[in-house]
mmCIF file of C-alpha atoms (C1' of nucleotides) in Angstrom:
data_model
loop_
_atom_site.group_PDB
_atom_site.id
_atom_site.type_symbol
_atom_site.label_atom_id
_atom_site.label_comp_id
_atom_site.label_asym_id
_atom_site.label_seq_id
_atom_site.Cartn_x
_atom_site.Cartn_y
_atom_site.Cartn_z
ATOM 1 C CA UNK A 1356 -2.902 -1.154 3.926
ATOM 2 C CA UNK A 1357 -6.375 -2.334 2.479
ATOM 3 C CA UNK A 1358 -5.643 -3.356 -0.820
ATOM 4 C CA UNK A 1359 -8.923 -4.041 -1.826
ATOM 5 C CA UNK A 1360 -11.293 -0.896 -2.953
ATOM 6 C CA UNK A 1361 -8.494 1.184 -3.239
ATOM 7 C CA UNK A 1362 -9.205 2.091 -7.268
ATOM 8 C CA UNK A 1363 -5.610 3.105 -8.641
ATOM 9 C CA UNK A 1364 -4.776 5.684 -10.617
ATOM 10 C CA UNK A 1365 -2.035 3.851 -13.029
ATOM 11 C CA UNK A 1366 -0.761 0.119 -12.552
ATOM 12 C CA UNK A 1367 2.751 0.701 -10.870
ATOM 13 C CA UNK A 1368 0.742 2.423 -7.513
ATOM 14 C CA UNK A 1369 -0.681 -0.862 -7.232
ATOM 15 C CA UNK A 1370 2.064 -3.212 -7.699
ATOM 16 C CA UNK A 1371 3.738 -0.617 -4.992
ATOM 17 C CA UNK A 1372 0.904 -0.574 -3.095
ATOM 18 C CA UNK A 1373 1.252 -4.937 -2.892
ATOM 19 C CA UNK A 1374 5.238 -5.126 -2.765
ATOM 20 C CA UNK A 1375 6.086 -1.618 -0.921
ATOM 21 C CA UNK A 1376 5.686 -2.820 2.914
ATOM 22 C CA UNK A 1377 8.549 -2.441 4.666
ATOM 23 C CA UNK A 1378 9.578 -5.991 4.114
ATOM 24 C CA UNK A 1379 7.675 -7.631 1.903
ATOM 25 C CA UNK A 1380 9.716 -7.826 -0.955
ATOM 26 C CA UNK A 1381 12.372 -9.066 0.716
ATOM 27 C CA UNK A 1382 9.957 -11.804 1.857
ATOM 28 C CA UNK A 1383 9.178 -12.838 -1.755
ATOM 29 C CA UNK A 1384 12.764 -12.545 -2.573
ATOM 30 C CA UNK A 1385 13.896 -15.175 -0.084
ATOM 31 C CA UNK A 1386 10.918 -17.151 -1.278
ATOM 32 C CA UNK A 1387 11.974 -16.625 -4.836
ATOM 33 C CA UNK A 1388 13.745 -20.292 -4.925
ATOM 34 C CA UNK A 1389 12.764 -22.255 -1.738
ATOM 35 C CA UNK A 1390 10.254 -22.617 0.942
ATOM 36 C CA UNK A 1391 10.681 -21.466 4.555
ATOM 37 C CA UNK A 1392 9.511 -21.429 7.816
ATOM 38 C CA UNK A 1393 8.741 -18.815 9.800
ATOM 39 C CA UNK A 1394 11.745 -19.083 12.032
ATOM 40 C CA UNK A 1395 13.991 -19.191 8.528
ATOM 41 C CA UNK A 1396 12.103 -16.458 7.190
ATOM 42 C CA UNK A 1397 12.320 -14.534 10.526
ATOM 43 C CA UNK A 1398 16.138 -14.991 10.707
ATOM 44 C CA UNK A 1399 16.617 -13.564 7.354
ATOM 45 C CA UNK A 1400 14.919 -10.700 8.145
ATOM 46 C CA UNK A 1401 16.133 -10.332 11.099
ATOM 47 C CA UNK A 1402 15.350 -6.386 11.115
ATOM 48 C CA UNK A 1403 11.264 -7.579 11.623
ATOM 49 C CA UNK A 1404 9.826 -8.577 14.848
ATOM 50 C CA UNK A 1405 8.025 -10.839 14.997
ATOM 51 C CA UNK A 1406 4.740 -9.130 14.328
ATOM 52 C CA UNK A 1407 5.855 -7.216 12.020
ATOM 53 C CA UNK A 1408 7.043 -10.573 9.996
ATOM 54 C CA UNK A 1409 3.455 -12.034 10.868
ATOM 55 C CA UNK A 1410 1.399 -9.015 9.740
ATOM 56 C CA UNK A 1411 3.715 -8.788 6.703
ATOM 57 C CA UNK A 1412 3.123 -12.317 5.512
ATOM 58 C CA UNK A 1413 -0.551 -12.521 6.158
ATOM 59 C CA UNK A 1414 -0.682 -9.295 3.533
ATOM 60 C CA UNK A 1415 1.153 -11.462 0.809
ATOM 61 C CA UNK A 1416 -1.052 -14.348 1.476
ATOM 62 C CA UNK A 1417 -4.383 -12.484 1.233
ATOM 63 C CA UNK A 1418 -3.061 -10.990 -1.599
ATOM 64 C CA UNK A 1419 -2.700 -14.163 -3.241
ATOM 65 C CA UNK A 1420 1.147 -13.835 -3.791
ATOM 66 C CA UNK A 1421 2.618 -16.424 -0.458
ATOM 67 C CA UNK A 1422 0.983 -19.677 0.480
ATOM 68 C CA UNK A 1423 0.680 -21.107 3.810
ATOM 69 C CA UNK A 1424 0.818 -24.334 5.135
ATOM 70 C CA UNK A 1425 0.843 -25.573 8.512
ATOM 71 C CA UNK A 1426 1.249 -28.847 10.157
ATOM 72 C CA UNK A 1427 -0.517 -29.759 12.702
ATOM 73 C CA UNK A 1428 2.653 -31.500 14.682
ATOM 74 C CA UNK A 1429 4.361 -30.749 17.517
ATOM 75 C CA UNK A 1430 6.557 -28.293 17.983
ATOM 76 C CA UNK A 1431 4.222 -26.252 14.926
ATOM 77 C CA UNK A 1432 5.573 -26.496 11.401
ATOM 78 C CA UNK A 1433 4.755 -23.733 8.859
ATOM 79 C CA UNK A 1434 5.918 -23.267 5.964
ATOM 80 C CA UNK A 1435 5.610 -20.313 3.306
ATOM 81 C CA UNK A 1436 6.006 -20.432 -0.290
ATOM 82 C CA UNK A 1437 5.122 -18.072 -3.322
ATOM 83 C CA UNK A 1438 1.981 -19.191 -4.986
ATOM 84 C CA UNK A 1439 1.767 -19.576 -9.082
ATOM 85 C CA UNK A 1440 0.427 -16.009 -8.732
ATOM 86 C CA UNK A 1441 3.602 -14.928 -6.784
ATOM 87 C CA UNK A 1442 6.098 -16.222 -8.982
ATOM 88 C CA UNK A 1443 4.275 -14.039 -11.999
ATOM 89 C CA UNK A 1444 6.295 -11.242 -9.577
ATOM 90 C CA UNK A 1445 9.431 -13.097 -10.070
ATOM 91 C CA UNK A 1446 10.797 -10.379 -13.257
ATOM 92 C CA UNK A 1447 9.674 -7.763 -11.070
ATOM 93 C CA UNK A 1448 11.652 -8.576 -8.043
ATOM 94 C CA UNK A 1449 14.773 -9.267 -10.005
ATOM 95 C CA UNK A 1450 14.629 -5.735 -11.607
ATOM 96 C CA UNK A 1451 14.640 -4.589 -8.082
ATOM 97 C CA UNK A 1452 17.310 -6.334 -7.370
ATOM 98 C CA UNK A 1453 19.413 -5.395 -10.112
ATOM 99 C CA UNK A 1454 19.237 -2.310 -10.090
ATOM 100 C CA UNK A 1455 19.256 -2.347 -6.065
ATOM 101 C CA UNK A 1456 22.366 -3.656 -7.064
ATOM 102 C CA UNK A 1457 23.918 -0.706 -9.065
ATOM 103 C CA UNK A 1458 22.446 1.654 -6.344
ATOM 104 C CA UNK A 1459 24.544 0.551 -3.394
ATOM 105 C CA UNK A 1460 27.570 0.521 -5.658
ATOM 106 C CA UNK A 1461 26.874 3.787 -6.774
ATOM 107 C CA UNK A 1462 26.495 4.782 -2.850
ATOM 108 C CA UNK A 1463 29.394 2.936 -1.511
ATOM 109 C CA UNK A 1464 31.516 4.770 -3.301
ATOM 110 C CA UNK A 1465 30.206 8.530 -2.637
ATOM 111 C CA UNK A 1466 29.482 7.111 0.849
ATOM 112 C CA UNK A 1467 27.213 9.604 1.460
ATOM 113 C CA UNK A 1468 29.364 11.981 3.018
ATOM 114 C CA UNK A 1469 26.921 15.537 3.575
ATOM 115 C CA UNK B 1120 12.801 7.737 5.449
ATOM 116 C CA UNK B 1121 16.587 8.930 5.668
ATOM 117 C CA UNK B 1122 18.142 6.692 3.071
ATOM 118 C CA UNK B 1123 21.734 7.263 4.601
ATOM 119 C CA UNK B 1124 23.226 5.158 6.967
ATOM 120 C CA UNK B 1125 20.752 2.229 6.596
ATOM 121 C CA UNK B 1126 22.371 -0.558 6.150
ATOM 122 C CA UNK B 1127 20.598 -3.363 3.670
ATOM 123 C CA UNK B 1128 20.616 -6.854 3.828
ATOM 124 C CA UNK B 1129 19.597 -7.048 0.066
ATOM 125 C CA UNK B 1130 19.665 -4.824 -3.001
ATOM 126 C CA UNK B 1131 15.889 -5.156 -2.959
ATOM 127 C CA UNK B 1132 15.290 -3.783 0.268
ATOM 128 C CA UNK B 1133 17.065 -0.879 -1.290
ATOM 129 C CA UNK B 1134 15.371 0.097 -4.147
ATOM 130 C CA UNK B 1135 12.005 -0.316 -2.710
ATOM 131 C CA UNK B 1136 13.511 2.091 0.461
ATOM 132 C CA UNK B 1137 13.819 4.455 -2.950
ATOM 133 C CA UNK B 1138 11.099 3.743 -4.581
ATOM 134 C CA UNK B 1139 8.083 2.093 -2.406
ATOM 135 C CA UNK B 1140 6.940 5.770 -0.223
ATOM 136 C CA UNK B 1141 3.333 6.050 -1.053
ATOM 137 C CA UNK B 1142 3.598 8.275 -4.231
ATOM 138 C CA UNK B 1143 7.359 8.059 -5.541
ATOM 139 C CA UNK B 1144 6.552 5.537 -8.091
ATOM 140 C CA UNK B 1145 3.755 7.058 -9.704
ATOM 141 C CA UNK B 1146 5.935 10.430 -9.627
ATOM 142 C CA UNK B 1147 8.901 8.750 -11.562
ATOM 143 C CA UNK B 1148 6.257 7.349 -13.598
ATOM 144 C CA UNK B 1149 4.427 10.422 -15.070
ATOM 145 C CA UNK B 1150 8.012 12.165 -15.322
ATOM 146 C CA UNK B 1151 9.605 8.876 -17.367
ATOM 147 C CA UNK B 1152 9.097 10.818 -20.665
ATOM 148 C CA UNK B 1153 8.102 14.197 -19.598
ATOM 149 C CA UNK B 1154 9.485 17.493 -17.448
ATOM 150 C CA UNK B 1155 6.504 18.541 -15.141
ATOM 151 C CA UNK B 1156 5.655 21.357 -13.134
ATOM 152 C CA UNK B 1157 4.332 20.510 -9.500
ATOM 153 C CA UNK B 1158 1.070 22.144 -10.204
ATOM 154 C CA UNK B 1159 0.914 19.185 -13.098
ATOM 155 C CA UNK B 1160 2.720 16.631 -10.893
ATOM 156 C CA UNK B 1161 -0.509 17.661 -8.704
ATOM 157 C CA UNK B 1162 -3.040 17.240 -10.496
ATOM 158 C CA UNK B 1163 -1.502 13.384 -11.817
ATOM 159 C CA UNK B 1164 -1.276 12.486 -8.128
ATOM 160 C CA UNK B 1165 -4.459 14.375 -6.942
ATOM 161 C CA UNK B 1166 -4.626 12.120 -3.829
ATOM 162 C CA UNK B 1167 -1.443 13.829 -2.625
ATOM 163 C CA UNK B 1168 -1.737 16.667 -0.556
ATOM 164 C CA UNK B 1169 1.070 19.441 -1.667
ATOM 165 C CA UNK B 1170 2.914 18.825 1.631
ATOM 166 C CA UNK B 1171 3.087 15.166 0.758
ATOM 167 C CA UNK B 1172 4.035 15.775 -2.810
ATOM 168 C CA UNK B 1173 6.676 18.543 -1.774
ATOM 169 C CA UNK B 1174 7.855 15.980 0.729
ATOM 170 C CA UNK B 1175 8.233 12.679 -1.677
ATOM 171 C CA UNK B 1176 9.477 15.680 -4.546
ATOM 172 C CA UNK B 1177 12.814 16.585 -2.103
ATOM 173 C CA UNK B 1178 13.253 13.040 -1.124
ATOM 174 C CA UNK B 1179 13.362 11.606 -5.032
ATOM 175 C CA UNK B 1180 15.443 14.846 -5.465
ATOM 176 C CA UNK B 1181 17.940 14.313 -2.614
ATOM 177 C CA UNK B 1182 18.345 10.763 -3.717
ATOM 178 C CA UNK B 1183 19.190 11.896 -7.150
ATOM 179 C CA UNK B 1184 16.402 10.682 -8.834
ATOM 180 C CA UNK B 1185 14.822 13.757 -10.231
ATOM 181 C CA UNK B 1186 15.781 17.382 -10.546
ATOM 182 C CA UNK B 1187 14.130 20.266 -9.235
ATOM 183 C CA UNK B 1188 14.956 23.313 -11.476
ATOM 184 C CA UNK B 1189 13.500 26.789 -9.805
ATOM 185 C CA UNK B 1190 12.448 29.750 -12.969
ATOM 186 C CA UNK B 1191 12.974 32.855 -11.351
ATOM 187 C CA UNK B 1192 9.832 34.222 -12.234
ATOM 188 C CA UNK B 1193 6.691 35.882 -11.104
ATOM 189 C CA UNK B 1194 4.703 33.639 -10.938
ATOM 190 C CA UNK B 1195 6.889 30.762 -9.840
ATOM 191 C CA UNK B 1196 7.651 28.466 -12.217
ATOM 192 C CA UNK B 1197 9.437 24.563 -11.070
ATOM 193 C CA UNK B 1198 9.870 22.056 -13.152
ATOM 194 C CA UNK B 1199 10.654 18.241 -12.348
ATOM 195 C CA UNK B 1200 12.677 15.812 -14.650
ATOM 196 C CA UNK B 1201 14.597 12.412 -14.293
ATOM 197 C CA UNK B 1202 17.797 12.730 -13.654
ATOM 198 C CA UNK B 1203 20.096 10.694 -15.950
ATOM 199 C CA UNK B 1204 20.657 8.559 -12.767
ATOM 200 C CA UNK B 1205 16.836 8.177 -12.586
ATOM 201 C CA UNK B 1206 16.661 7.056 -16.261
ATOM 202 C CA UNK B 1207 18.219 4.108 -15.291
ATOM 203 C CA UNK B 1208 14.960 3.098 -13.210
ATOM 204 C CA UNK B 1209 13.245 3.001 -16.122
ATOM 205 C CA UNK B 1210 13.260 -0.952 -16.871
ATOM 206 C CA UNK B 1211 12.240 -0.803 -13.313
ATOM 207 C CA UNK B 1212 9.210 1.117 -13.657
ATOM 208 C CA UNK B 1213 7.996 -0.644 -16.238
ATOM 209 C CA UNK B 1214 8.689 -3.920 -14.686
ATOM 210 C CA UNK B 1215 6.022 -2.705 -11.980
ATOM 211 C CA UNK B 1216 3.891 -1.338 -14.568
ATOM 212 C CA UNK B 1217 3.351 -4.086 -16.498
ATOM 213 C CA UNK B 1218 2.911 -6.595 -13.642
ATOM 214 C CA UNK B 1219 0.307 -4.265 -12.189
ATOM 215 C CA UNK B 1220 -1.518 -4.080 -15.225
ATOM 216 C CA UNK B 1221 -2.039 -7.847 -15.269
ATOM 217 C CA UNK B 1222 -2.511 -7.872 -11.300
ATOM 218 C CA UNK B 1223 -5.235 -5.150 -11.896
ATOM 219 C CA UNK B 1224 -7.296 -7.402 -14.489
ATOM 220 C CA UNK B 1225 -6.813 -10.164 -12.205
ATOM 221 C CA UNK B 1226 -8.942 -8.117 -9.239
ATOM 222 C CA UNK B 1227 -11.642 -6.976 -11.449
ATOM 223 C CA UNK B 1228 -12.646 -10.314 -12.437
ATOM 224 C CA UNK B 1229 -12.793 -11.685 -9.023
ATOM 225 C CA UNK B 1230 -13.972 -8.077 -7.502
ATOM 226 C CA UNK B 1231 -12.664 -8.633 -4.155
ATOM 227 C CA UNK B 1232 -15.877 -11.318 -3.142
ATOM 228 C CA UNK B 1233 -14.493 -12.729 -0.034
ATOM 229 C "C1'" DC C 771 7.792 -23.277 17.025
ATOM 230 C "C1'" DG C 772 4.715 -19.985 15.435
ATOM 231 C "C1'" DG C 773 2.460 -17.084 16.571
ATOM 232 C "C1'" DA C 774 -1.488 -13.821 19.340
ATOM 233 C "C1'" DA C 775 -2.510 -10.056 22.688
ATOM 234 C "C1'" DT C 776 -1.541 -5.926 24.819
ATOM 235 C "C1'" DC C 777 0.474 -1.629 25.446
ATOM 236 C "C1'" DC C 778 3.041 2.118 23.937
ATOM 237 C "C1'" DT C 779 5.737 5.349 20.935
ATOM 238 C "C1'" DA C 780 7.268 7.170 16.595
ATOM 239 C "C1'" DT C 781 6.355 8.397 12.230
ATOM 240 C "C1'" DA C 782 3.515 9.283 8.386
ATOM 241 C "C1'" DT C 783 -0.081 11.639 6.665
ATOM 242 C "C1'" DG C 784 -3.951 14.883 6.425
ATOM 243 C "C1'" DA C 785 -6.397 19.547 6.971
ATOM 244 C "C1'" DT C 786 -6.002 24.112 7.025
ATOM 245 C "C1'" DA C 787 -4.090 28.532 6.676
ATOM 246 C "C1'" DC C 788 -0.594 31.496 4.998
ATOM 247 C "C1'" DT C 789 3.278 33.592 1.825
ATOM 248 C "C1'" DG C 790 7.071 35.331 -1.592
ATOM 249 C "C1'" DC D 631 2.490 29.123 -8.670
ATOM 250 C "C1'" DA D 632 4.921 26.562 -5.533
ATOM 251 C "C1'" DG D 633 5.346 25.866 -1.875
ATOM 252 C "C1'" DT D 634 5.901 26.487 4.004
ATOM 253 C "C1'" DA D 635 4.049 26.283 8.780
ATOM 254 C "C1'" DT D 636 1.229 24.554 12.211
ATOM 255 C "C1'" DC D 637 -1.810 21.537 14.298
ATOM 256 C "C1'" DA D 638 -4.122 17.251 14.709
ATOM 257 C "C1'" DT D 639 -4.749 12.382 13.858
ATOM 258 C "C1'" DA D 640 -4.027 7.904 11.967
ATOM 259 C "C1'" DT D 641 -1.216 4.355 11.179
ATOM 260 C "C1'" DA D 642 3.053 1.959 11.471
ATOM 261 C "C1'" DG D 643 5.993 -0.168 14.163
ATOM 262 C "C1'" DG D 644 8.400 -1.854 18.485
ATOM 263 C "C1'" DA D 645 8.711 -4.195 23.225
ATOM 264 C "C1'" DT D 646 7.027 -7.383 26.034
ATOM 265 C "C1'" DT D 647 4.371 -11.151 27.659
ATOM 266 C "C1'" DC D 648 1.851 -15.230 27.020
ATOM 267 C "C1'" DC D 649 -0.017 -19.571 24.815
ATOM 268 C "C1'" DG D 650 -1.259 -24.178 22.233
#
DNA sequence: CGGAATCCTATATGATACTG
DNA sequence: CAGTATCATATAGGATTCCG
């Protein structure tokens, strides 16, 4: 998962290699219009635990793509947002989601019966 | 890794389920505008051991991404090719491709110094 | 609330050898 | 050539508990 020194081979292995975790575009995607906290974040994705969701987003922030702020108030306040940087990933994600899209149709309907 | 059965919260979780395993990219890649044989598959994805390649190969193929079309001959001859289905990942792939390119000039300025 | 720490298991991945 | 089989390890991921 060390993204840096890893020398690529062609560019798509390393947008993969940023956006592939398990969650993480799904992260960005809920980001895509609005910030959230981690509890938001964490009920969205509901599928993470809670280090999972942690490990996830501190990826996406040293990768430059999420921001995060926290509060110092009590009960903690953080919130995470997509950075200039991550919003560049904005076409990308939609594409995914698009065609996402046309894949579950395509799946509903053969409903994977083998 | 069994795409069946999961059930997706978003469309993007999907396609990167399809699309995000360590090599499948790059494979769909190198095959957007050719047929390849795994020996050349191999030697594009040289960090991929053949049981890794084989592996990510049947999984693109079982999805319907690719075919996998077996010459009878001696020696063995298999070549790989987008299905029409995989076509449509196309925009896709490039979406990742060109975002990578710019996210790969962006890391060799800064070189990783932190 | 937003994690961190610990422990544990499952899965992914690699190395190597072998085969039709 | 195009894999398969086996063994070993690394890494991912989950469950649980605890803390400022």
């Amino acid at each position: 998962m060390k993204t840096c020194s890893s020398s690529y081979t062609c560019p798509v292995e390393a947008t993969i290699h940023l956006i592939g975790g398990k969650y993480k575009a799904v992260i960005l995607w809920h980001l895509r219009n609005q910030v959230l906290r981690f509890s938001e974040l964490h009920r969205l994705v509901p599928k993470a635990t809670t280090k999972m969701l942690t490990q996830q987003l501190r990826e996406l922030e040293s990768d430059g793509l999420i921001s995060r702020t926290v509060y110092p108030v009590v009960p903690p306040k953080t919130e995470y947002a997509l950075t200039e940087f991550g919003q560049t990933l904005l076409p990308v994600l939609e594409s995914l989601c698009d065609w996402g899209t046309i894949y579950l149709e395509k799946i509903s309907d053969a409903d994977c019966s083998f």
